[in-house]
């Protein structure tokens, strides 16, 4: 049993307990599931090496859950889980994936309508049976059907940030094969698309058959579609398809370029080469039969008379022309972000204390973070009111003093909730005392385009507001973005001097790359924030930086790539 299978069962326990109205236990299981998901070692290995005691060292896992995990590893199930599942034998993950469907609803749907699967739910809703249930009504039935529709559309897409740790593990394992000179992920993974269709791995070796044999022996392969000396296609146990291609070192650059894509970039680049009377393919760049370039991508672009184009820009949206004229942007780099302007703590729904987040931020190489806990209208998170915020400011002063030697600054902030009409739930005189006022939409996702646009712009017009967090509110696998007139919003951001966030949390990736590019063009500044709810989440910043690069952003466009004084001056 691998980590994601274990985490999935722990998450199911959360829902099962919630159905039974059990207190506290759901949160404990949720934390344990998150802990297991975030490990970079297999739980199985941890257990074999250190037994039950080692399991208890996993973040979020206490003695009771550790014993359950032990049982899971030994027998593939555990008694409490089996007993609860027997009562409500439904496909929980499948049903909760529908926006708006939670454990309590699932219980009623099972007990009254015998809904077990997503297909059952769709059938029942289409037949109007859901609307007739107590406490459901026509509105929730419509919402459920919309949610199912959305799931179907986005089905098959995978969020890069959630898959990347595993992709790195696979690549590293192939890199250790003695016959492999180098290996990398190409395709949409290398271009850092927010979602990926499959994983395209490229390796160089003079012994491709040997490499393929070893690859097929790896533990995470579920099914082999096809298997040849230079190309193998498999399905991984995580459900993703994966292609491995092996090429000789001499063609590395040409093959990497070809398999990185995008297809549109490739087609345009080939045309560009053929205008010069040359031929470009996955083996190299040729004049007649003569090999001109192909060992490295740098050489390939150079011989074509182009500046090197970063993979994140290869979508045929003007990058080849810009490369020809030497007008490519100098993209913000993966090491350029030096602060994080959206961080939650255990003052609300975060897992760690202010001090723990600060130490972890410093550890992650940052020089400042802003603490931005939720505000009061998000009551379920324990959102702060004015009094709590003022108290937190005092605490931040205290911790800043305590951490003086760390050369790290904790800024005072909040993630202030935007009401349906654009009003904020914290008084202006308290907002005025914060370093960073972020605001965000967390409810009323279904307002019309005009209402939603007006709502966001009204929030921007408050002179204390600095940043709009996760502007569109989307959650890639399950919630559509709110409707907005993006050009109007960007124009208002420009005139009010409001910063738009690029939220790096993998499922959010919000704003998206097209909007980033519009901001760059309009001169609207952006921040890249992890939206960390735990010390482990600072690593998500990478995906926000990728998103910024896909939108052609430079360091000058990203305020938290600037030194803290310059950034604060801009916000004032
Ligand atoms: P995905 O997998 O849907 O997220 O997107 P990609 O871009 O990874 O696409 P994929 O896996 O079908 O192919 C990997 C790369 O191979 C693609 O980015 C460019 C190259 N490629 C695939 N098919 C073609 C083609 O018909 N013509 C050209 N020029 N290149 C292709
Ligand atoms: Ca692909
Ligand atoms: Ca592919
Ligand atoms: Zn938020």
Coordinates of C-alpha atoms and ligand atoms in Angstrom, one line a residue:
X1 CA 0.0 0.0 0.0
X2 CA 1.5 3.3 -1.0
X3 CA 1.3 6.7 0.6
X4 CA -1.5 8.1 -1.5
X5 CA -3.6 5.0 -0.9
X6 CA -3.1 5.3 2.8
X7 CA -3.9 9.0 2.7
X8 CA -7.0 8.3 0.8
X9 CA -8.3 5.9 3.4
X10 CA -7.4 8.4 6.2
X11 CA -9.4 11.1 4.4
X12 CA -12.3 8.7 4.0
X13 CA -12.2 8.2 7.8
X14 CA -12.6 12.0 8.2
X15 CA -15.8 11.9 6.1
X16 CA -17.1 8.8 7.8
X17 CA -16.7 10.3 11.2
X18 CA -18.3 13.6 10.0
X19 CA -21.3 11.5 8.9
X20 CA -21.7 10.1 12.4
X21 CA -21.3 13.6 13.9
X22 CA -18.2 12.5 15.8
X23 CA -16.3 15.5 17.3
X24 CA -12.5 16.1 16.9
X25 CA -11.7 12.8 15.2
X26 CA -12.3 14.0 11.7
X27 CA -9.7 16.8 12.1
X28 CA -7.2 14.3 13.5
X29 CA -7.6 12.0 10.5
X30 CA -7.4 14.9 8.1
X31 CA -4.1 16.1 9.7
X32 CA -2.8 12.5 9.5
X33 CA -3.8 12.2 5.8
X34 CA -2.0 15.5 5.0
X35 CA 1.0 14.3 7.0
X36 CA 1.2 11.1 5.0
X37 CA 0.7 12.9 1.7
X38 CA 3.5 15.3 2.4
X39 CA 6.2 12.6 3.1
X40 CA 9.0 12.1 0.7
X41 CA 9.5 8.5 1.9
X42 CA 7.1 5.6 1.7
X43 CA 5.2 4.9 4.9
X44 CA 5.9 1.2 4.4
X45 CA 9.7 1.9 4.4
X46 CA 9.3 4.1 7.5
X47 CA 7.5 1.3 9.3
X48 CA 10.0 -1.4 8.3
X49 CA 12.8 0.7 9.5
X50 CA 11.4 1.9 12.8
X51 CA 8.1 0.1 13.6
X52 CA 5.2 1.7 15.3
X53 CA 7.3 4.4 17.0
X54 CA 8.5 5.6 13.6
X55 CA 4.9 5.9 12.4
X56 CA 4.1 8.2 15.3
X57 CA 6.9 10.5 14.1
X58 CA 4.9 11.2 10.9
X59 CA 3.5 14.8 11.1
X60 CA -0.1 14.7 12.3
X61 CA -0.1 11.0 13.2
X62 CA -0.7 10.1 16.9
X63 CA -0.6 6.7 18.7
X64 CA -4.1 5.6 17.7
X65 CA -3.8 6.4 14.0
X66 CA -0.3 4.9 13.9
X67 CA -1.8 1.6 15.1
X68 CA -4.4 1.8 12.3
X69 CA -1.7 2.5 9.7
X70 CA 0.2 -0.6 11.0
X71 CA -2.9 -2.7 10.5
X72 CA -3.4 -1.2 7.1
X73 CA 0.1 -2.1 6.1
X74 CA -0.2 -5.6 7.4
X75 CA -3.6 -6.5 6.2
X76 CA -4.7 -3.9 3.7
X77 CA -7.5 -2.7 5.9
X78 CA -8.4 -1.9 9.5
X79 CA -11.3 -2.8 11.6
X80 CA -12.7 0.6 12.5
X81 CA -12.6 1.6 8.8
X82 CA -14.3 -1.6 7.7
X83 CA -17.0 -1.2 10.3
X84 CA -17.8 2.4 9.3
X85 CA -17.7 1.5 5.6
X86 CA -20.1 -1.3 6.1
X87 CA -22.7 1.2 7.5
X88 CA -22.3 3.5 4.6
X89 CA -20.8 1.6 1.7
X90 CA -20.4 4.6 -0.7
X91 CA -17.6 5.9 -2.9
X92 CA -16.8 8.9 -0.7
X93 CA -13.9 10.4 -2.7
X94 CA -15.9 10.3 -5.9
X95 CA -19.0 12.0 -4.3
X96 CA -17.1 14.6 -2.3
X97 CA -15.3 15.6 -5.5
X98 CA -18.6 17.3 -6.5
X99 CA -18.5 20.9 -5.4
X100 CA -21.0 21.4 -2.5
X101 CA -21.4 17.7 -1.6
X102 CA -20.2 17.0 1.9
X103 CA -20.2 14.0 4.2
X104 CA -23.6 14.9 5.8
X105 CA -25.3 15.1 2.4
X106 CA -23.7 11.8 1.4
X107 CA -25.2 10.1 4.4
X108 CA -28.7 11.3 3.6
X109 CA -28.3 10.5 -0.1
X110 CA -27.3 6.9 0.9
X111 CA -30.0 6.4 3.5
X112 CA -32.8 7.9 1.5
X113 CA -31.9 7.2 -2.1
X114 CA -29.2 4.5 -2.0
X115 CA -26.8 6.7 -3.8
X116 CA -23.4 4.9 -3.9
X117 CA -21.6 6.3 -6.9
X118 CA -21.3 9.5 -8.9
X119 CA -23.5 7.9 -11.6
X120 CA -26.1 7.1 -8.9
X121 CA -26.0 10.7 -7.8
X122 CA -26.4 12.1 -11.3
X123 CA -29.3 9.8 -12.0
X124 CA -31.1 10.7 -8.8
X125 CA -30.6 14.5 -9.4
X126 CA -31.7 14.3 -13.0
X127 CA -34.9 12.5 -11.9
X128 CA -35.6 15.3 -9.4
X129 CA -35.3 13.0 -6.4
X130 CA -32.6 15.0 -4.7
X131 CA -34.7 18.2 -4.6
X132 CA -37.4 16.3 -2.7
X133 CA -35.1 15.3 0.2
X134 CA -35.5 17.2 3.5
X135 CA -33.1 20.2 3.6
X136 CA -32.0 19.8 0.0
X137 CA -34.4 21.6 -2.4
X138 CA -34.3 22.6 -6.0
X139 CA -31.3 24.9 -5.6
X140 CA -29.0 22.2 -4.2
X141 CA -30.1 19.8 -6.9
X142 CA -29.1 22.3 -9.6
X143 CA -25.8 23.0 -7.8
X144 CA -25.1 19.2 -7.7
X145 CA -25.8 18.8 -11.4
X146 CA -23.6 21.8 -12.2
X147 CA -20.8 20.3 -10.1
X148 CA -21.0 17.0 -11.8
X149 CA -20.9 18.8 -15.2
X150 CA -17.8 20.6 -14.1
X151 CA -16.1 17.5 -12.9
X152 CA -16.8 15.8 -16.3
X153 CA -15.2 18.7 -18.2
X154 CA -12.1 18.9 -16.0
X155 CA -11.8 15.1 -15.7
X156 CA -8.5 13.6 -16.9
X157 CA -6.6 16.8 -16.1
X158 CA -4.1 16.5 -13.4
X159 CA -2.7 19.3 -11.2
X160 CA 1.0 19.6 -11.8
X161 CA 1.9 20.8 -8.3
X162 CA 0.3 17.7 -6.7
X163 CA 2.0 15.3 -9.1
X164 CA 5.5 16.9 -9.2
X165 CA 6.9 15.3 -6.1
X166 CA 6.2 11.8 -7.6
X167 CA 7.5 12.8 -11.0
X168 CA 10.7 13.9 -9.4
X169 CA 11.0 10.5 -7.6
X170 CA 10.5 8.6 -10.8
X171 CA 13.0 10.8 -12.7
X172 CA 15.6 10.4 -9.9
X173 CA 15.2 6.6 -10.0
X174 CA 15.7 6.5 -13.8
X175 CA 18.7 8.8 -13.3
X176 CA 20.3 6.1 -11.1
X177 CA 20.2 3.4 -13.8
X178 CA 23.9 2.8 -14.7
X179 CA 23.3 3.1 -18.5
X180 CA 21.5 6.4 -18.3
X181 CA 23.5 9.6 -19.0
X182 CA 20.7 12.0 -18.2
X183 CA 17.0 12.1 -17.8
X184 CA 14.3 14.8 -17.5
X185 CA 10.6 15.3 -17.8
X186 CA 9.7 17.0 -21.1
X187 CA 6.2 17.8 -22.4
X188 CA 3.7 19.8 -20.4
X189 CA 5.6 19.0 -17.2
X190 CA 8.7 20.8 -18.4
X191 CA 6.6 23.7 -19.7
X192 CA 5.0 23.8 -16.2
X193 CA 1.5 23.8 -17.4
X194 CA -0.9 24.0 -14.4
X195 CA -2.4 20.7 -15.4
X196 CA -0.8 17.9 -17.3
X197 CA -2.2 15.1 -19.5
X198 CA 0.6 12.7 -19.1
X199 CA 4.3 12.5 -18.2
X200 CA 6.8 12.5 -21.0
X201 CA 10.2 11.3 -19.8
X202 CA 13.3 11.6 -21.9
X203 CA 16.6 9.8 -21.2
X204 CA 19.8 9.5 -23.1
X205 CA 21.7 6.3 -23.2
X206 CA 23.7 4.1 -25.6
X207 CA 21.9 1.0 -24.2
X208 CA 18.2 1.8 -24.6
X209 CA 16.9 -1.8 -24.2
X210 CA 18.6 -2.2 -20.9
X211 CA 17.1 1.1 -19.7
X212 CA 13.6 0.0 -20.8
X213 CA 14.0 -3.3 -18.9
X214 CA 14.9 -1.6 -15.8
X215 CA 12.1 1.0 -16.2
X216 CA 9.5 -1.8 -16.5
X217 CA 10.9 -3.2 -13.2
X218 CA 10.0 -0.1 -11.2
X219 CA 7.4 -0.5 -8.5
X220 CA 4.9 2.2 -9.6
X221 CA 3.9 0.8 -12.9
X222 CA 0.4 -0.5 -13.1
X223 CA 0.0 -1.4 -16.8
X224 CA 2.2 -1.6 -19.9
X225 CA 0.5 -0.3 -23.1
X226 CA 3.5 -0.8 -25.3
X227 CA 7.2 -1.6 -25.0
X228 CA 10.0 -1.1 -27.5
X229 CA 13.7 -0.4 -27.5
X230 CA 13.4 3.4 -27.6
X231 CA 9.9 4.0 -26.5
X232 CA 7.7 2.6 -23.8
X233 CA 4.2 3.6 -22.7
X234 CA 2.8 2.7 -19.3
X235 CA 0.1 3.6 -16.9
X236 CA 1.3 4.4 -13.4
X237 CA -0.4 3.2 -10.2
X238 CA -1.4 6.9 -9.5
X239 CA -3.5 6.7 -12.7
X240 CA -1.3 8.9 -14.9
X241 CA 0.1 7.7 -18.2
X242 CA 3.8 7.9 -18.7
X243 CA 6.0 7.7 -21.8
X244 CA 9.7 7.0 -21.6
X245 CA 11.8 7.7 -24.7
X246 CA 15.5 6.9 -24.9
X247 CA 17.7 8.8 -27.4
X248 CA 21.5 8.9 -28.0
X249 CA 23.4 11.8 -26.5
X250 CA 24.1 13.3 -29.9
X251 CA 20.3 14.1 -30.4
X252 CA 19.6 15.1 -26.8
X253 CA 18.9 18.7 -27.5
X254 CA 16.8 18.1 -30.6
X255 CA 14.8 15.4 -28.9
X256 CA 14.3 17.4 -25.7
X257 CA 13.1 20.3 -27.8
X258 CA 10.7 18.2 -29.8
X259 CA 9.2 16.4 -26.8
X260 CA 9.0 19.5 -24.7
X261 CA 6.7 21.0 -27.2
X262 CA 4.3 22.5 -27.2
X263 CA 3.2 21.1 -30.5
X264 CA 2.3 24.6 -31.8
X265 CA 5.8 25.8 -30.8
X266 CA 7.4 22.9 -32.6
X267 CA 5.4 23.5 -35.8
X268 CA 6.3 27.2 -35.8
X269 CA 9.9 26.5 -35.1
X270 CA 10.1 23.9 -38.0
X271 CA 8.6 26.4 -40.3
X272 CA 11.1 29.0 -39.2
X273 CA 13.9 26.5 -39.9
X274 CA 12.5 25.5 -43.3
X275 CA 12.4 29.2 -44.3
X276 CA 16.2 29.2 -43.9
X277 CA 16.2 26.1 -46.1
X278 CA 17.0 23.8 -43.2
X279 CA 15.2 20.9 -41.7
X280 CA 14.4 20.5 -37.9
X281 CA 13.2 17.2 -36.4
X282 CA 13.7 15.3 -33.2
X283 CA 17.2 14.1 -34.4
X284 CA 18.6 17.5 -35.0
X285 CA 18.9 20.5 -37.3
X286 CA 20.0 19.6 -40.8
X287 CA 21.2 21.3 -44.0
X288 CA 20.5 18.7 -46.5
X289 CA 22.1 15.6 -44.9
X290 CA 24.5 17.7 -42.9
X291 CA 24.0 17.8 -39.1
X292 CA 24.2 21.4 -38.0
X293 CA 23.0 21.2 -34.4
X294 CA 21.1 19.0 -31.9
X295 CA 23.3 18.2 -28.9
X296 CA 21.8 20.9 -26.8
X297 CA 18.7 23.2 -27.0
X298 CA 20.9 26.3 -26.5
X299 CA 22.9 25.3 -29.6
X300 CA 19.8 24.6 -31.6
X301 CA 18.2 28.0 -30.9
X302 CA 21.5 29.8 -31.4
X303 CA 22.1 28.2 -34.8
X304 CA 18.6 29.2 -35.8
X305 CA 19.4 32.8 -35.0
X306 CA 17.2 32.9 -31.9
X307 CA 17.7 33.7 -28.3
X308 CA 17.1 30.7 -26.0
X309 CA 13.4 30.4 -25.2
X310 CA 12.5 29.1 -21.7
X311 CA 10.2 26.1 -21.8
X312 CA 7.5 28.0 -19.9
X313 CA 7.1 30.3 -22.9
X314 CA 6.9 27.7 -25.6
X315 CA 3.3 28.0 -26.5
X316 CA 3.6 29.8 -29.9
X317 CA 2.1 33.0 -28.5
X318 CA 4.8 35.3 -29.9
X319 CA 7.9 33.9 -28.3
X320 CA 9.7 33.0 -31.6
X321 CA 9.3 36.5 -33.0
X322 CA 10.4 38.0 -29.7
X323 CA 13.5 35.6 -29.6
X324 CA 14.3 36.7 -33.2
X325 CA 14.2 40.3 -32.3
X326 CA 16.1 39.9 -29.0
X327 CA 13.0 41.1 -27.2
X328 CA 12.3 38.1 -24.9
X329 CA 11.5 39.0 -21.3
X330 CA 14.1 38.3 -18.6
X331 CA 11.7 36.0 -16.7
X332 CA 11.5 36.1 -12.9
X333 CA 13.8 33.3 -11.7
X334 CA 13.0 30.4 -9.4
X335 CA 15.4 31.9 -6.8
X336 CA 14.1 35.5 -7.1
X337 CA 11.2 35.4 -4.7
X338 CA 12.4 36.5 -1.3
X339 CA 9.1 36.8 0.7
X340 CA 5.7 35.3 0.9
X341 CA 2.7 37.6 1.4
X342 CA 0.0 35.0 2.2
X343 CA 0.6 32.8 5.2
X344 CA -2.0 31.3 7.6
X345 CA -1.3 30.2 11.2
X346 CA -2.9 28.4 14.0
X347 CA -4.6 31.6 14.9
X348 CA -7.1 30.5 12.3
X349 CA -7.1 27.4 10.0
X350 CA -3.3 27.0 9.7
X351 CA -1.5 24.2 11.4
X352 CA 1.5 26.0 12.8
X353 CA 2.2 29.0 15.1
X354 CA 3.5 32.3 13.9
X355 CA 7.0 31.5 15.1
X356 CA 7.0 28.1 13.5
X357 CA 6.0 29.6 10.1
X358 CA 8.7 32.3 10.4
X359 CA 11.4 29.8 11.2
X360 CA 10.2 27.6 8.3
X361 CA 10.1 30.6 6.0
X362 CA 13.7 31.5 6.9
X363 CA 14.6 27.8 6.4
X364 CA 13.0 28.0 2.9
X365 CA 15.3 30.8 2.0
X366 CA 12.8 33.7 2.4
X367 CA 13.6 36.9 4.2
X368 CA 10.1 37.9 5.1
X369 CA 6.5 36.6 5.4
X370 CA 3.3 38.4 6.0
X371 CA 0.9 36.7 8.4
X372 CA -2.5 36.8 6.8
X373 CA -5.1 34.9 8.8
X374 CA -8.7 34.9 7.8
X375 CA -11.2 37.4 9.2
X376 CA -14.4 37.1 11.1
X377 CA -17.0 36.3 8.4
X378 CA -15.1 33.0 7.8
X379 CA -16.3 31.8 11.2
X380 CA -15.5 28.2 10.5
X381 CA -11.8 29.0 10.4
X382 CA -12.0 31.0 13.6
X383 CA -11.6 34.2 11.6
X384 CA -10.2 37.2 13.4
X385 CA -12.2 40.3 14.4
X386 CA -10.5 43.7 15.1
X387 CA -9.6 42.7 18.6
X388 CA -8.0 39.5 17.7
X389 CA -6.0 41.2 14.9
X390 CA -4.7 43.8 17.2
X391 CA -3.7 41.1 19.7
X392 CA -1.9 39.3 16.9
X393 CA 0.0 42.4 15.9
X394 CA 1.4 42.5 19.4
X395 CA 2.4 38.9 19.2
X396 CA 4.1 39.6 15.9
X397 CA 6.1 42.4 17.5
X398 CA 7.1 40.1 20.3
X399 CA 8.3 37.3 17.9
X400 CA 10.1 39.7 15.6
X401 CA 12.1 40.8 18.7
X402 CA 12.7 37.2 19.7
X403 CA 13.9 36.2 16.2
X404 CA 16.2 39.3 15.8
X405 CA 19.2 37.2 15.0
X406 CA 17.4 35.3 12.2
X407 CA 17.5 38.4 9.9
X408 CA 14.0 37.7 9.0
X409 CA 10.9 40.0 9.2
X410 CA 7.4 39.0 10.0
X411 CA 4.9 41.5 8.5
X412 CA 1.4 42.1 9.9
X413 CA -1.4 41.3 7.5
X414 CA -4.8 39.7 7.1
X415 CA -6.8 37.9 4.4
X416 CA -9.9 40.1 4.7
X417 CA -13.1 38.6 3.5
X418 CA -14.9 40.4 0.7
X419 CA -18.7 40.4 1.2
X420 CA -21.1 39.9 -1.6
X421 CA -21.3 43.7 -2.4
X422 CA -17.6 44.3 -2.0
X423 CA -17.5 45.5 1.6
X424 CA -14.8 44.3 4.0
X425 CA -15.4 42.8 7.4
X426 CA -12.6 44.7 9.2
X427 CA -12.7 48.4 10.2
X428 CA -10.5 50.8 8.2
X429 CA -8.7 52.1 11.3
X430 CA -7.5 48.6 12.0
X431 CA -6.6 47.9 8.3
X432 CA -4.5 51.1 8.4
X433 CA -2.3 49.5 11.1
X434 CA -1.4 46.4 9.0
X435 CA 1.6 46.2 6.7
X436 CA -0.2 44.0 4.1
X437 CA -3.9 44.0 3.6
X438 CA -5.0 41.1 1.3
X439 CA -8.6 40.6 0.4
X440 CA -10.4 37.7 -1.1
X441 CA -13.6 36.2 -2.2
X442 CA -14.6 33.1 -0.3
X443 CA -18.4 32.9 -0.8
X444 CA -21.2 33.9 -3.2
X445 CA -19.3 32.3 -6.1
X446 CA -22.4 32.4 -8.3
X447 CA -23.1 36.1 -8.7
X448 CA -23.4 37.5 -12.2
X449 CA -20.3 38.7 -14.1
X450 CA -21.4 42.4 -13.6
X451 CA -22.0 41.9 -9.9
X452 CA -18.8 40.0 -9.3
X453 CA -16.7 42.6 -11.2
X454 CA -18.3 45.4 -9.3
X455 CA -17.7 43.6 -6.0
X456 CA -14.0 43.1 -6.6
X457 CA -13.5 46.6 -7.9
X458 CA -15.3 48.0 -4.9
X459 CA -12.9 46.1 -2.6
X460 CA -9.9 47.5 -4.6
X461 CA -11.2 51.0 -4.1
X462 CA -10.7 50.8 -0.4
X463 CA -7.4 52.7 0.0
X464 CA -6.1 50.3 2.6
X465 CA -6.4 47.3 0.3
X466 CA -3.0 46.2 -1.1
X467 CA -3.5 42.8 -2.7
X468 CA -6.4 40.7 -4.1
X469 CA -5.7 37.1 -3.1
X470 CA -6.7 34.3 -5.5
X471 CA -8.8 36.6 -7.6
X472 CA -11.1 34.0 -9.3
X473 CA -11.5 31.6 -6.4
X474 CA -11.2 28.5 -8.6
X475 CA -10.1 25.1 -7.4
X476 CA -8.9 23.4 -10.5
X477 CA -10.4 20.0 -10.0
X478 CA -13.7 21.0 -8.5
X479 CA -14.7 24.7 -8.5
X480 CA -15.0 26.9 -11.6
X481 CA -13.6 30.5 -11.4
X482 CA -16.0 33.3 -10.6
X483 CA -17.3 35.2 -13.6
X484 CA -15.3 38.5 -14.0
X485 CA -14.7 41.1 -16.6
X486 CA -10.9 40.6 -16.3
X487 CA -10.0 43.6 -18.4
X488 CA -12.1 45.9 -16.2
X489 CA -10.6 44.3 -13.1
X490 CA -7.0 44.8 -14.4
X491 CA -7.8 48.4 -15.4
X492 CA -9.1 49.1 -11.9
X493 CA -6.0 47.4 -10.4
X494 CA -3.9 49.8 -12.4
X495 CA -5.8 52.9 -11.4
X496 CA -6.0 52.0 -7.7
X497 CA -2.5 50.6 -7.5
X498 CA -3.8 47.2 -6.3
X499 CA -1.5 44.2 -6.6
X500 CA -3.0 40.9 -8.0
X501 CA -1.8 37.7 -6.4
X502 CA -0.5 34.7 -8.2
X503 CA -1.6 32.1 -5.7
X504 CA 0.9 29.2 -5.8
X505 CA -1.3 26.6 -4.0
X506 CA -1.3 23.9 -6.7
X507 CA -5.1 23.5 -7.0
X508 CA -5.6 27.3 -7.1
X509 CA -2.9 28.6 -9.5
X510 CA -4.8 31.8 -9.5
X511 CA -4.5 34.1 -11.4
X512 CA -3.8 32.1 -14.5
X513 CA -1.0 32.7 -17.0
X514 CA -3.1 34.6 -19.5
X515 CA -4.1 37.1 -16.8
X516 CA -0.5 37.4 -15.7
X517 CA 0.4 38.4 -19.2
X518 CA -2.4 41.0 -19.3
X519 CA -1.1 42.4 -16.0
X520 CA 2.5 42.6 -17.3
X521 CA 1.2 44.4 -20.4
X522 CA -0.9 46.8 -18.2
X523 CA 1.9 47.4 -15.7
X524 CA -0.1 45.9 -12.9
X525 CA 2.2 44.5 -10.2
X526 CA 1.7 41.0 -8.8
X527 CA 2.8 39.0 -5.8
X528 CA 3.6 35.2 -5.7
X529 CA 2.3 33.7 -2.5
X530 CA 2.2 30.1 -1.2
X531 CA -1.1 30.5 0.8
X532 CA 0.8 28.3 3.3
X533 CA -1.4 26.6 5.9
X534 CA 1.6 24.6 7.2
X535 CA 5.3 24.9 7.4
X536 CA 5.6 22.5 4.4
X537 CA 3.7 24.7 2.0
X538 CA 6.4 27.2 1.3
X539 CA 7.6 24.7 -1.3
X540 CA 4.5 25.5 -3.3
X541 CA 6.1 28.9 -4.2
X542 CA 7.8 27.2 -7.1
X543 CA 4.5 26.6 -8.9
X544 CA 3.5 30.2 -8.5
X545 CA 6.9 31.3 -10.0
X546 CA 6.2 28.8 -12.9
X547 CA 2.8 30.4 -13.4
X548 CA 4.4 33.9 -13.4
X549 CA 7.0 32.8 -16.0
X550 CA 4.3 31.3 -18.2
X551 CA 2.8 34.7 -18.1
X552 CA 6.1 36.3 -19.2
X553 CA 6.6 38.1 -15.9
X554 CA 9.9 39.7 -14.9
X555 CA 11.3 40.4 -11.5
X556 CA 10.1 44.0 -11.8
X557 CA 6.5 42.8 -12.1
X558 CA 6.6 40.7 -8.9
X559 CA 6.7 42.8 -5.7
X560 CA 7.9 40.0 -3.4
X561 CA 10.9 39.5 -5.6
X562 CA 12.0 43.0 -4.4
X563 CA 13.7 43.8 -1.2
X564 CA 11.3 44.3 1.7
X565 CA 11.7 48.1 2.1
X566 CA 11.0 48.7 -1.6
X567 CA 8.0 46.4 -1.5
X568 CA 6.5 48.1 1.6
X569 CA 7.1 51.5 0.1
X570 CA 5.1 50.5 -3.0
X571 CA 2.2 49.2 -0.8
X572 CA 2.0 52.4 1.2
Ligands
LIG1 P1 -0.3 17.1 -22.3 O1 0.4 15.8 -22.2 O2 -1.6 17.0 -22.9 O3 -0.3 17.8 -21.0 O4 0.6 18.0 -23.3 P2 2.0 17.7 -24.0 O5 2.4 19.0 -24.6 O6 2.9 17.1 -23.0 O7 1.6 16.8 -25.2 P3 2.0 15.3 -25.5 O8 2.2 14.5 -24.3 O9 0.9 14.8 -26.4 O10 3.3 15.3 -26.4 C1 4.5 15.7 -25.9 C2 5.2 16.6 -26.8 O11 5.6 15.9 -28.0 C3 4.4 17.8 -27.3 O12 4.5 18.8 -26.4 C4 5.1 18.1 -28.6 C5 5.5 16.8 -29.1 N1 4.5 16.3 -30.1 C6 3.5 15.4 -29.9 N2 2.8 15.3 -31.0 C7 3.3 16.1 -31.9 C8 3.0 16.4 -33.3 O13 2.0 15.8 -33.9 N3 3.7 17.3 -33.9 C9 4.8 17.9 -33.3 N4 5.5 18.8 -34.0 N5 5.1 17.7 -32.0 C10 4.4 16.8 -31.3
LIG2 CA1 2.5 15.1 -22.0
LIG3 CA1 2.8 12.0 -24.1
LIG4 ZN1 -8.3 32.5 0.8

